[in-house]
Short mmCIF file of C-alpha atoms (C1' of nucleotides) in Angstrom, two decimals:
data_model
loop_
_atom_site.label_atom_id
_atom_site.label_comp_id
_atom_site.label_asym_id
_atom_site.label_seq_id
_atom_site.Cartn_x
_atom_site.Cartn_y
_atom_site.Cartn_z
CA MET A 1 110.61 140.52 64.19
CA GLY A 2 107.35 141.45 65.92
CA LYS A 3 107.17 144.29 68.39
CA CYS A 4 106.29 143.60 72.02
CA GLU A 5 104.04 146.67 72.13
CA GLN A 6 101.76 145.08 69.57
CA CYS A 7 102.01 141.53 70.82
CA ILE A 8 98.65 140.30 72.05
CA ILE A 9 100.22 137.48 74.02
CA ARG A 10 101.57 139.77 76.70
CA LYS A 11 98.03 140.74 77.64
CA PHE A 12 97.65 137.36 79.30
CA SER A 13 100.78 137.53 81.44
CA SER A 14 102.23 139.86 84.04
CA LEU A 15 103.89 141.70 81.13
CA ARG A 16 100.61 143.57 80.79
CA ALA A 17 101.74 145.80 83.66
CA LEU A 18 104.69 147.12 81.66
CA ASN A 19 104.49 150.60 80.19
CA LYS A 20 105.24 151.58 76.61
CA GLU A 21 108.86 152.56 77.22
CA GLU A 22 109.61 149.30 78.96
CA LEU A 23 107.99 147.34 76.14
CA ILE A 24 109.97 149.16 73.48
CA LYS A 25 113.17 148.53 75.40
CA ILE A 26 112.37 144.85 75.74
CA SER A 27 111.30 144.62 72.13
CA SER A 28 114.68 145.82 70.98
CA CYS A 29 116.63 143.16 72.82
CA LYS A 30 114.35 140.16 72.84
CA THR A 31 115.01 137.18 70.60
CA SER A 32 112.56 134.73 69.10
CA ARG A 33 112.93 131.02 68.67
CA ILE A 34 111.16 127.91 67.42
CA VAL A 35 111.20 124.80 69.59
CA LYS A 36 110.07 121.55 67.99
CA LYS A 37 107.90 119.02 69.77
CA GLY A 38 110.01 116.95 72.13
CA GLU A 39 112.87 119.44 72.27
CA PRO A 40 113.87 120.93 75.60
CA LEU A 41 113.65 124.64 76.31
CA PHE A 42 115.83 124.17 79.37
CA GLU A 43 116.74 121.39 81.76
CA GLU A 44 116.63 120.88 85.51
CA GLY A 45 119.66 122.59 87.00
CA ASP A 46 120.21 125.04 84.12
CA HIS A 47 120.85 128.64 84.99
CA LEU A 48 118.48 130.81 82.99
CA LYS A 49 119.72 134.04 81.52
CA GLY A 50 116.23 135.36 81.01
CA VAL A 51 112.54 134.71 80.79
CA PHE A 52 110.57 132.94 78.07
CA CYS A 53 107.29 134.19 76.73
CA ILE A 54 105.25 131.49 75.02
CA ARG A 55 103.78 132.86 71.81
CA GLU A 56 102.59 129.56 70.41
CA GLY A 57 102.41 125.94 71.51
CA ALA A 58 102.92 124.41 74.92
CA CYS A 59 105.52 122.67 77.02
CA LYS A 60 105.58 120.35 79.99
CA LEU A 61 107.54 121.10 83.14
CA THR A 62 109.02 117.88 84.41
CA LYS A 63 111.18 116.69 87.24
CA LEU A 64 113.16 113.49 87.44
CA SER A 65 112.06 111.70 90.61
CA SER A 66 114.38 109.62 92.76
CA ASN A 67 112.85 106.43 91.34
CA GLY A 68 113.95 107.47 87.88
CA LYS A 69 110.55 108.43 86.52
CA ASN A 70 109.84 111.72 84.81
CA HIS A 71 107.06 113.51 86.59
CA ILE A 72 105.06 116.16 84.74
CA VAL A 73 104.47 118.91 87.28
CA LYS A 74 102.51 121.22 85.03
CA PHE A 75 101.99 122.56 81.53
CA ILE A 76 102.83 126.02 80.27
CA THR A 77 100.85 127.25 77.31
CA LYS A 78 100.41 130.13 74.90
CA GLY A 79 100.44 133.44 76.72
CA ASP A 80 102.31 132.18 79.77
CA LEU A 81 105.65 133.42 81.00
CA LEU A 82 108.30 130.91 81.96
CA GLY A 83 111.38 131.21 84.14
CA GLN A 84 110.47 134.27 86.24
CA ARG A 85 111.04 132.34 89.46
CA SER A 86 114.49 131.28 88.52
CA VAL A 87 115.45 134.67 87.14
CA ILE A 88 114.19 136.73 90.07
CA SER A 89 115.51 134.48 92.79
CA ASP A 90 118.68 133.99 90.76
CA GLU A 91 118.74 130.22 91.20
CA SER A 92 119.04 127.30 88.84
CA VAL A 93 115.75 125.95 87.56
CA ASN A 94 114.09 123.16 89.44
CA LEU A 95 112.24 121.67 86.49
CA SER A 96 112.91 120.81 82.87
CA ALA A 97 110.77 122.34 80.13
CA VAL A 98 110.08 120.18 77.06
CA ALA A 99 107.83 121.14 74.16
CA VAL A 100 104.70 118.99 73.84
CA ASN A 101 104.01 120.52 70.44
CA ASP A 102 105.83 122.94 68.19
CA MET A 103 106.45 126.18 70.02
CA GLU A 104 107.32 129.74 69.25
CA VAL A 105 108.90 131.51 72.18
CA CYS A 106 110.40 134.92 72.83
CA PHE A 107 113.35 135.29 75.12
CA ILE A 108 113.72 138.38 77.31
CA PRO A 109 117.13 138.84 78.95
CA ARG A 110 117.36 138.79 82.71
CA ASP A 111 118.45 142.41 83.10
CA GLU A 112 115.38 143.76 81.34
CA ILE A 113 113.06 141.82 83.61
CA MET A 114 114.94 142.78 86.74
CA ASP A 115 115.00 146.47 85.80
CA SER A 116 111.25 146.47 85.41
CA PHE A 117 110.78 144.36 88.51
CA ARG A 118 112.75 146.81 90.63
CA GLY A 119 111.50 149.94 88.93
CA ASN A 120 107.85 149.23 88.27
CA PRO A 121 105.85 148.17 91.35
CA ASP A 122 102.80 147.35 89.23
CA PHE A 123 104.87 144.83 87.37
CA SER A 124 106.42 143.33 90.50
CA VAL A 125 103.01 142.95 92.11
CA GLU A 126 101.76 141.18 88.98
CA VAL A 127 104.74 138.86 88.90
CA VAL A 128 104.36 138.00 92.58
CA ARG A 129 100.67 137.43 92.10
CA ASP A 130 101.47 134.91 89.36
CA ILE A 131 103.97 133.13 91.53
CA CYS A 132 101.58 133.11 94.49
CA TYR A 133 98.96 131.57 92.28
CA ASP A 134 101.42 128.87 91.24
CA LEU A 135 102.31 128.26 94.88
CA LYS A 136 98.69 127.92 95.93
CA ASN A 137 98.18 125.44 93.11
CA SER A 138 101.28 123.52 93.94
CA ASP A 139 100.21 123.18 97.58
CA ASP A 140 96.84 121.91 96.43
CA VAL A 141 98.52 119.39 94.17
CA SER A 142 100.71 118.17 97.03
CA VAL A 143 97.66 117.56 99.19
CA ASN A 144 95.83 115.78 96.40
CA MET A 145 98.83 113.62 95.61
CA ALA A 146 99.16 112.66 99.25
CA GLN A 147 95.52 112.06 100.03
CA LYS A 148 93.95 110.75 96.86
CA ASN A 149 94.25 107.31 95.33
CA VAL A 150 95.41 106.64 91.81
CA LYS A 151 91.94 106.65 90.31
CA GLN A 152 91.16 110.05 91.80
CA ARG A 153 94.49 111.42 90.66
CA LEU A 154 93.89 110.20 87.12
CA ALA A 155 90.57 112.04 87.17
CA ASP A 156 92.42 115.17 88.34
CA SER A 157 94.99 114.85 85.57
CA LEU A 158 92.33 114.41 82.92
CA LEU A 159 90.50 117.50 84.16
CA TYR A 160 93.74 119.46 84.25
CA MET A 161 94.62 118.44 80.71
CA HIS A 162 91.13 119.37 79.58
CA ASP A 163 91.30 122.77 81.30
CA THR A 164 94.72 123.51 79.94
CA PHE A 165 94.41 122.42 76.34
CA GLY A 166 90.69 122.48 75.67
CA GLU A 167 88.85 120.33 73.15
CA ASP A 168 89.29 119.82 69.42
CA ILE A 169 86.34 119.78 67.05
CA ASP A 170 85.42 116.22 68.03
CA GLY A 171 85.61 116.95 71.75
CA PHE A 172 88.96 115.27 72.30
CA ILE A 173 91.50 116.93 74.58
CA LYS A 174 93.77 118.97 72.38
CA VAL A 175 97.06 117.34 73.42
CA GLN A 176 98.57 113.95 72.80
CA LEU A 177 100.64 112.40 75.54
CA SER A 178 102.03 108.91 75.78
CA ARG A 179 100.63 106.57 78.41
CA GLU A 180 103.99 106.77 80.11
CA GLU A 181 103.79 110.55 80.34
CA ILE A 182 100.29 110.44 81.80
CA ALA A 183 101.41 107.77 84.27
CA GLY A 184 104.25 110.06 85.33
CA MET A 185 101.84 112.92 85.85
CA VAL A 186 99.45 110.79 87.91
CA GLY A 187 102.23 109.07 89.79
CA THR A 188 101.56 105.43 88.99
CA ALA A 189 102.95 102.56 86.95
CA THR A 190 102.32 102.76 83.22
CA GLU A 191 100.49 99.42 83.26
CA SER A 192 98.21 100.57 86.07
CA LEU A 193 97.44 103.73 84.18
CA ILE A 194 96.57 101.82 81.01
CA ARG A 195 94.24 99.57 82.98
CA MET A 196 92.50 102.52 84.57
CA LEU A 197 92.10 104.29 81.25
CA SER A 198 90.34 101.24 79.86
CA GLU A 199 88.24 100.97 83.03
CA PHE A 200 87.18 104.62 82.67
CA SER A 201 86.51 103.92 79.03
CA LYS A 202 84.40 100.83 79.76
CA LYS A 203 82.40 102.78 82.33
CA GLY A 204 81.70 105.45 79.73
CA LEU A 205 83.56 108.20 81.56
CA ILE A 206 85.93 108.78 78.70
CA GLU A 207 86.44 107.78 75.09
CA VAL A 208 89.89 106.75 73.93
CA LYS A 209 91.17 106.72 70.34
CA GLY A 210 94.87 105.97 70.32
CA LYS A 211 96.53 108.83 72.10
CA ARG A 212 93.44 110.98 71.91
CA ILE A 213 91.15 111.15 74.92
CA LYS A 214 87.66 112.61 75.18
CA ILE A 215 85.97 113.24 78.51
CA SER A 216 82.39 112.04 78.07
CA SER A 217 81.13 113.65 81.25
CA ILE A 218 83.06 116.29 83.13
CA LEU A 219 80.70 115.86 86.06
CA LYS A 220 81.33 112.14 86.35
CA ILE A 221 85.08 112.61 86.20
CA GLN A 222 84.77 115.31 88.84
CA ASN A 223 82.89 112.87 91.03
CA VAL A 224 85.65 110.32 90.65
CA SER A 225 88.14 113.01 91.64
CA ASP A 226 86.07 113.74 94.75
CA GLY A 227 85.88 110.08 95.66
CA ILE A 228 82.24 109.69 94.71
CA MET A 229 82.45 106.48 92.73
CA MET B 1 106.11 146.31 123.50
CA GLY B 2 109.42 145.52 121.77
CA LYS B 3 110.67 147.60 118.88
CA CYS B 4 111.04 146.08 115.44
CA GLU B 5 114.38 147.83 114.94
CA GLN B 6 115.85 145.82 117.78
CA CYS B 7 114.04 142.56 117.09
CA ILE B 8 116.51 139.84 116.19
CA ILE B 9 113.81 137.69 114.64
CA ARG B 10 113.48 139.92 111.59
CA LYS B 11 117.06 139.12 110.62
CA PHE B 12 115.89 135.68 109.52
CA SER B 13 113.08 136.84 107.28
CA SER B 14 112.67 139.12 104.31
CA LEU B 15 112.05 141.94 106.81
CA ARG B 16 115.82 142.25 106.98
CA ALA B 17 115.67 144.27 103.75
CA LEU B 18 113.65 147.03 105.42
CA ASN B 19 115.38 150.28 106.35
CA LYS B 20 115.25 152.02 109.71
CA GLU B 21 112.38 154.33 108.82
CA GLU B 22 110.23 151.49 107.60
CA LEU B 23 110.95 149.49 110.73
CA ILE B 24 110.03 152.37 113.01
CA LYS B 25 106.81 152.87 111.11
CA ILE B 26 105.94 149.20 111.36
CA SER B 27 106.94 149.10 115.00
CA SER B 28 104.43 151.78 115.83
CA CYS B 29 101.47 149.96 114.36
CA LYS B 30 102.26 146.29 114.88
CA THR B 31 100.45 144.31 117.53
CA SER B 32 101.67 141.30 119.48
CA ARG B 33 99.76 138.20 120.45
CA ILE B 34 100.08 134.88 122.23
CA VAL B 35 98.64 131.79 120.56
CA LYS B 36 98.34 128.66 122.69
CA LYS B 37 99.14 125.19 121.39
CA GLY B 38 96.24 123.88 119.35
CA GLU B 39 94.73 127.30 118.70
CA PRO B 40 94.35 128.54 115.14
CA LEU B 41 96.12 131.63 113.87
CA PHE B 42 93.84 131.68 110.88
CA GLU B 43 91.73 129.24 108.89
CA GLU B 44 91.47 128.16 105.27
CA GLY B 45 89.40 130.76 103.46
CA ASP B 46 90.07 133.62 105.89
CA HIS B 47 91.01 136.97 104.44
CA LEU B 48 94.15 138.20 106.17
CA LYS B 49 94.47 141.85 107.06
CA GLY B 50 98.20 141.60 107.50
CA VAL B 51 101.26 139.48 107.92
CA PHE B 52 102.37 137.47 110.96
CA CYS B 53 105.93 137.38 112.19
CA ILE B 54 106.69 134.37 114.39
CA ARG B 55 108.72 135.47 117.38
CA GLU B 56 108.43 132.24 119.32
CA GLY B 57 106.98 128.75 118.83
CA ALA B 58 105.75 127.09 115.65
CA CYS B 59 102.58 126.32 113.76
CA LYS B 60 101.45 123.82 111.18
CA LEU B 61 99.88 124.83 107.88
CA THR B 62 97.13 122.38 107.08
CA LYS B 63 94.56 121.80 104.40
CA LEU B 64 91.41 119.77 104.62
CA SER B 65 91.52 117.22 101.81
CA SER B 66 88.48 116.00 99.93
CA ASN B 67 88.56 112.74 101.89
CA GLY B 68 88.12 114.67 105.11
CA LYS B 69 91.66 114.30 106.39
CA ASN B 70 93.76 117.19 107.60
CA HIS B 71 96.97 117.33 105.66
CA ILE B 72 99.96 119.12 107.16
CA VAL B 73 101.58 120.94 104.25
CA LYS B 74 104.43 122.53 106.18
CA PHE B 75 105.59 124.02 109.44
CA ILE B 76 106.33 127.66 110.12
CA THR B 77 108.76 128.36 112.92
CA LYS B 78 110.46 131.12 114.89
CA GLY B 79 111.80 133.80 112.58
CA ASP B 80 109.47 133.01 109.70
CA LEU B 81 106.92 135.33 108.15
CA LEU B 82 103.42 134.08 107.49
CA GLY B 83 100.70 135.35 105.20
CA GLN B 84 102.76 137.35 102.70
CA ARG B 85 101.29 135.37 99.81
CA SER B 86 97.76 136.05 100.76
CA VAL B 87 98.39 139.71 101.56
CA ILE B 88 100.31 140.53 98.40
CA SER B 89 98.06 138.67 96.03
CA ASP B 90 95.05 139.89 98.01
CA GLU B 91 93.37 136.52 98.13
CA SER B 92 91.94 134.41 100.91
CA VAL B 93 94.37 131.98 102.49
CA ASN B 94 94.61 128.51 101.12
CA LEU B 95 95.75 126.82 104.32
CA SER B 96 94.91 126.90 108.01
CA ALA B 97 97.59 127.78 110.55
CA VAL B 98 97.40 126.04 113.94
CA ALA B 99 99.96 126.38 116.73
CA VAL B 100 101.86 123.17 117.48
CA ASN B 101 103.27 124.76 120.62
CA ASP B 102 102.75 128.06 122.44
CA MET B 103 103.49 130.92 120.08
CA GLU B 104 104.26 134.59 120.27
CA VAL B 105 103.47 136.39 117.03
CA CYS B 106 103.57 139.96 115.82
CA PHE B 107 100.97 141.20 113.41
CA ILE B 108 101.89 143.76 110.75
CA PRO B 109 98.96 145.39 108.95
CA ARG B 110 98.59 144.88 105.22
CA ASP B 111 99.15 148.51 104.24
CA GLU B 112 102.55 148.67 105.88
CA ILE B 113 103.73 145.59 104.05
CA MET B 114 102.36 146.77 100.72
CA ASP B 115 103.92 150.23 101.07
CA SER B 116 107.31 148.67 101.61
CA PHE B 117 106.71 146.14 98.87
CA ARG B 118 105.93 148.82 96.35
CA GLY B 119 108.46 151.33 97.60
CA ASN B 120 111.48 149.23 98.46
CA PRO B 121 112.72 146.95 95.66
CA ASP B 122 115.19 145.27 97.99
CA PHE B 123 112.30 144.18 100.14
CA SER B 124 110.13 143.03 97.24
CA VAL B 125 112.99 140.98 95.81
CA GLU B 126 113.48 139.36 99.22
CA VAL B 127 109.79 138.58 99.54
CA VAL B 128 109.63 137.09 96.07
CA ARG B 129 112.74 135.08 96.76
CA ASP B 130 111.03 133.58 99.82
CA ILE B 131 107.93 132.74 97.87
CA CYS B 132 109.99 131.24 95.03
CA TYR B 133 111.77 129.08 97.54
CA ASP B 134 108.42 127.89 98.88
CA LEU B 135 107.24 127.17 95.37
CA LYS B 136 110.32 125.17 94.51
CA ASN B 137 109.82 123.17 97.69
CA SER B 138 106.17 122.67 97.05
CA ASP B 139 106.87 121.35 93.56
CA ASP B 140 109.41 118.96 95.00
CA VAL B 141 106.89 117.77 97.57
CA SER B 142 104.30 117.16 94.85
CA VAL B 143 106.74 115.01 92.93
CA ASN B 144 107.74 113.07 96.02
CA MET B 145 104.14 112.53 97.03
CA ALA B 146 103.31 111.26 93.57
CA GLN B 147 106.33 109.06 93.02
CA LYS B 148 107.34 107.72 96.41
CA ASN B 149 105.69 105.00 98.44
CA VAL B 150 104.43 105.45 101.98
CA LYS B 151 107.63 104.23 103.60
CA GLN B 152 109.72 106.71 101.62
CA ARG B 153 107.32 109.51 102.42
CA LEU B 154 107.47 108.71 106.13
CA ALA B 155 111.26 108.94 105.92
CA ASP B 156 110.87 112.33 104.21
CA SER B 157 108.50 113.57 106.89
CA LEU B 158 110.81 112.46 109.69
CA LEU B 159 113.73 114.25 108.06
CA TYR B 160 111.63 117.35 107.54
CA MET B 161 110.52 117.35 111.18
CA HIS B 162 114.11 116.87 112.25
CA ASP B 163 115.35 119.70 110.04
CA THR B 164 112.61 122.05 111.15
CA PHE B 165 112.54 121.49 114.89
CA GLY B 166 115.96 120.07 115.68
CA GLU B 167 116.79 117.75 118.57
CA ASP B 168 116.30 118.05 122.30
CA ILE B 169 119.03 117.12 124.76
CA ASP B 170 118.31 113.39 124.37
CA GLY B 171 118.33 113.57 120.58
CA PHE B 172 114.56 113.41 120.15
CA ILE B 173 112.90 115.62 117.56
CA LYS B 174 111.75 118.74 119.35
CA VAL B 175 108.07 118.49 118.44
CA GLN B 176 105.28 116.20 119.52
CA LEU B 177 102.68 115.30 116.97
CA SER B 178 99.94 112.72 117.22
CA ARG B 179 100.12 109.65 115.02
CA GLU B 180 97.10 110.99 113.21
CA GLU B 181 98.87 114.24 112.41
CA ILE B 182 101.94 112.44 111.10
CA ALA B 183 99.71 110.16 109.04
CA GLY B 184 98.08 113.26 107.56
CA MET B 185 101.46 114.70 106.69
CA VAL B 186 102.64 111.46 105.05
CA GLY B 187 99.33 110.83 103.35
CA THR B 188 98.44 107.41 104.70
CA ALA B 189 96.02 105.74 107.11
CA THR B 190 96.82 106.23 110.78
CA GLU B 191 97.06 102.46 111.33
CA SER B 192 99.51 102.10 108.46
CA LEU B 193 101.61 104.89 109.86
CA ILE B 194 101.71 103.30 113.32
CA ARG B 195 102.80 100.01 111.80
CA MET B 196 105.57 101.67 109.84
CA LEU B 197 106.80 103.57 112.86
CA SER B 198 107.15 100.31 114.77
CA GLU B 199 108.81 98.71 111.76
CA PHE B 200 111.33 101.56 111.60
CA SER B 201 111.77 101.21 115.33
CA LYS B 202 112.36 97.44 115.16
CA LYS B 203 114.91 97.96 112.40
CA GLY B 204 116.76 100.45 114.60
CA LEU B 205 116.17 103.41 112.28
CA ILE B 206 114.33 105.37 114.94
CA GLU B 207 113.59 105.23 118.66
CA VAL B 208 110.05 105.96 119.82
CA LYS B 209 109.00 106.99 123.32
CA GLY B 210 105.34 107.91 123.34
CA LYS B 211 104.98 110.89 121.05
CA ARG B 212 108.70 111.54 121.05
CA ILE B 213 110.76 110.25 118.13
CA LYS B 214 114.51 110.05 117.77
CA ILE B 215 116.21 109.40 114.45
CA SER B 216 118.95 106.87 115.19
CA SER B 217 120.67 107.27 111.84
CA ILE B 218 119.98 110.16 109.53
CA LEU B 219 121.86 108.33 106.79
CA LYS B 220 119.70 105.23 107.03
CA ILE B 221 116.52 107.28 107.00
CA GLN B 222 117.85 109.15 103.98
CA ASN B 223 118.45 105.83 102.26
CA VAL B 224 114.87 104.80 102.92
CA SER B 225 113.73 108.10 101.45
CA ASP B 226 115.83 107.40 98.34
CA GLY B 227 114.40 103.90 97.99
CA ILE B 228 117.57 102.14 99.12
CA MET B 229 116.05 99.67 101.57
"C1'" DA C 1 90.83 108.35 142.10
"C1'" DA C 2 87.47 106.60 139.07
"C1'" DA C 3 85.14 107.09 134.78
"C1'" DA C 4 85.04 108.55 130.20
"C1'" DA C 5 87.16 109.85 126.19
"C1'" DT C 6 90.82 109.61 123.16
"C1'" DA C 7 95.12 107.82 121.26
"C1'" DT C 8 97.97 103.98 120.23
"C1'" DA C 9 98.71 99.29 118.88
"C1'" DT C 10 97.99 94.94 116.47
"C1'" DG C 11 95.60 91.08 114.02
"C1'" DA C 12 92.78 89.61 110.16
"C1'" DT C 13 91.31 90.59 105.82
"C1'" DA C 14 90.05 93.21 101.58
"C1'" DT C 15 91.48 96.33 98.18
"C1'" DT C 16 94.64 98.74 95.59
"C1'" DT C 17 98.65 99.07 93.12
"C1'" DG C 18 103.06 97.36 91.27
"C1'" DT C 19 105.80 93.95 88.80
"C1'" DC C 20 106.85 90.58 85.51
"C1'" DA C 21 105.75 88.12 81.44
"C1'" DT C 22 104.04 88.16 77.06
"C1'" DG C 23 101.49 89.44 73.01
"C1'" DT C 24 99.84 92.90 69.73
"C1'" DA C 25 99.73 97.35 67.63
"C1'" DT C 26 102.02 101.39 66.14
"C1'" DT C 27 105.80 104.18 64.95
"C1'" DT C 28 110.44 104.89 63.27
"C1'" DC C 29 114.26 103.82 60.62
"C1'" DT C 30 116.66 102.17 56.57
"C1'" DA D 1 108.08 97.96 52.16
"C1'" DG D 2 110.20 95.43 55.61
"C1'" DA D 3 112.76 95.30 59.85
"C1'" DA D 4 113.51 97.11 64.25
"C1'" DA D 5 112.20 99.71 67.92
"C1'" DT D 6 108.86 101.52 70.75
"C1'" DA D 7 104.25 101.97 72.70
"C1'" DC D 8 100.13 99.84 74.21
"C1'" DA D 9 97.49 96.14 76.30
"C1'" DT D 10 96.35 92.35 79.31
"C1'" DG D 11 96.92 88.24 82.40
"C1'" DA D 12 98.94 86.34 86.55
"C1'" DC D 13 100.77 87.19 90.61
"C1'" DA D 14 103.16 89.76 94.47
"C1'" DA D 15 103.56 93.54 97.39
"C1'" DA D 16 101.80 97.57 99.54
"C1'" DT D 17 98.24 99.79 101.79
"C1'" DA D 18 93.52 100.47 103.64
"C1'" DT D 19 89.83 98.96 106.43
"C1'" DC D 20 87.55 96.87 110.20
"C1'" DA D 21 87.66 94.84 114.63
"C1'" DT D 22 89.34 94.84 118.97
"C1'" DA D 23 92.59 95.42 122.79
"C1'" DT D 24 95.44 98.29 125.57
"C1'" DA D 25 97.50 102.57 126.97
"C1'" DT D 26 97.21 107.37 127.83
"C1'" DT D 27 94.97 111.60 128.65
"C1'" DT D 28 91.10 114.27 130.12
"C1'" DT D 29 87.15 115.04 132.74
"C1'" DT D 30 84.37 114.68 136.72
#
DNA sequence: AAAAATATATGATATTTGTCATGTATTTCT
DNA sequence: AGAAATACATGACAAATATCATATATTTTT
C-alpha cells in the first residue's frame, strides 16, 4: 500500500500541515478501499470511526428531505477530506456520501486524527479553516436557495458542477447525473428541471447530449444566476 | 468592568474550556460595549479584529442577496460567541450582524483567542464543535430552503424564532420583527408573507397582535413544517 | 397634534412552478 | 435479442407565489 508521506493528494487537504512523524504513524494504520459508482461510503446517521481521504473519483453528499426527495448538498472530489466534522465533534453524520464515479479512498482512524488535532496546532487551524470555508459556503447556499428562483438556482448548480468537475475534451462537464439528481440539487420537480434544461438549450446557454451537459457561455449562465435574464 | 472569571455567560459558550489564567489574561484586555437596537455590530466584508461575546440582547446575522433583499441567516443571542469563524480562518466576515434589541457585548482581541486556540486543545475542540454544529444546521437549512414550500418555511422560521427567543408572559415570541424581516428570513415576498400569517392566524395556528406573534400549537406548526397540512 | 413617512393589509392579476397523464427513449435484466 | 424497468420528455392543467395597485394602520417627524 502507498505511503502517506509520498501521497500527493494530501497536499490539497488540511493533511498538508502534518509533520513526517505523524504521516508515518497514519500511514501504518490507514486502510484503502475502492467504492464503485452508486455505492455509499456512509449514510445519514452513521457514526464514523475515522476520516476518509479521497484519492480518486468523487462522491455526492446528500440528505433526505422531509418531502422524500434526495437533496445533493455538495460534491467531494479527489484531494478532499471527508468526515472531519463528524469525527471531531463526535456526532453521527448529517449527510450520506454516495460515489458518483468509481472512487479510491483511504481511511484514517479517528484516534490518529484526534491526536494530531490536539497535538499539532497547525493541523487544527487548517482543519478549522476548511470547516469555516464549508460553513461560509453553506450559508451562501442557504441564502441563494431562499432568495433565488428555480432558473437562477439551476444556473448556480450548473456553475457549481462545472467548477467542481471541470470539462472533458469536448467541453462537457465531466460528471453525469440523472435529471432527478440535478432536480434534487436545484430543489425543483424533475419535470420542471427537464423543461428548464431544454429552455436553456434552446436559448443557446447550454448544449445537452443525453446526460452530458456543456455550458456554452459561462458569462450568460452567470447572468441568469444573477437574475439578469 | 466585570471579570471574565466570574462571568456566567461564558459557561454557555466554548469559552468554558478556558482555564483560570487564560480568563484573567482575557479579562484584562477585553472591552465592553453597548449596541442599540438596529445598530450594526459589523458588516458583510468587514475584517474582525476579535471575537464578540454576547452578554445581553440578540442580533441577527444577515446577508444581502443578489436580488437586493436582506436575508436573515440566523440569530445570535445571550451567551453566544460571534466572529470565531472569521477570526480563526482570518477572513472577512460573510454576514452582517445587526442588533434586534439593545445589546451588551464584550470584545476579545484576536490574539488572545488565537493563543488559546493554539495552546489549549480543549478550547480548540470546543470551538470546532460549535462551528461543526453551525455547519450541520446550515446544511439542514439549505435543504429545507430548497425542498420546502413557502408555507413550510414560514412554519420553520416561526419555530426557530420561538426556540431562540422563547415566550413572554402572554405566550408571545419574545422578539419583534417587521414583516419584511420575516419575509427575508423565509425567502418570500413581503405581501405573500403577510397573507400567510393571516392564513395561519385564521386557521388558529398562531395569534398575531401587531408585531407580536404567539404560536397557538407548536404541534400544528410542526405538522405544517413537515408538510402535513 | 398634524403631517409625513413607513409598515401592514388586501384585491386583482401575471408568472412561476408543481402535478398528472402519457408517450418515447434508454438502460438493465434474463 | 427481447422484455421489463427506468429515465427522459412534453402537453394540459392546477396550485403556489410574485407583482402591482391601492387602502388603511402605525410610527416618526416636525
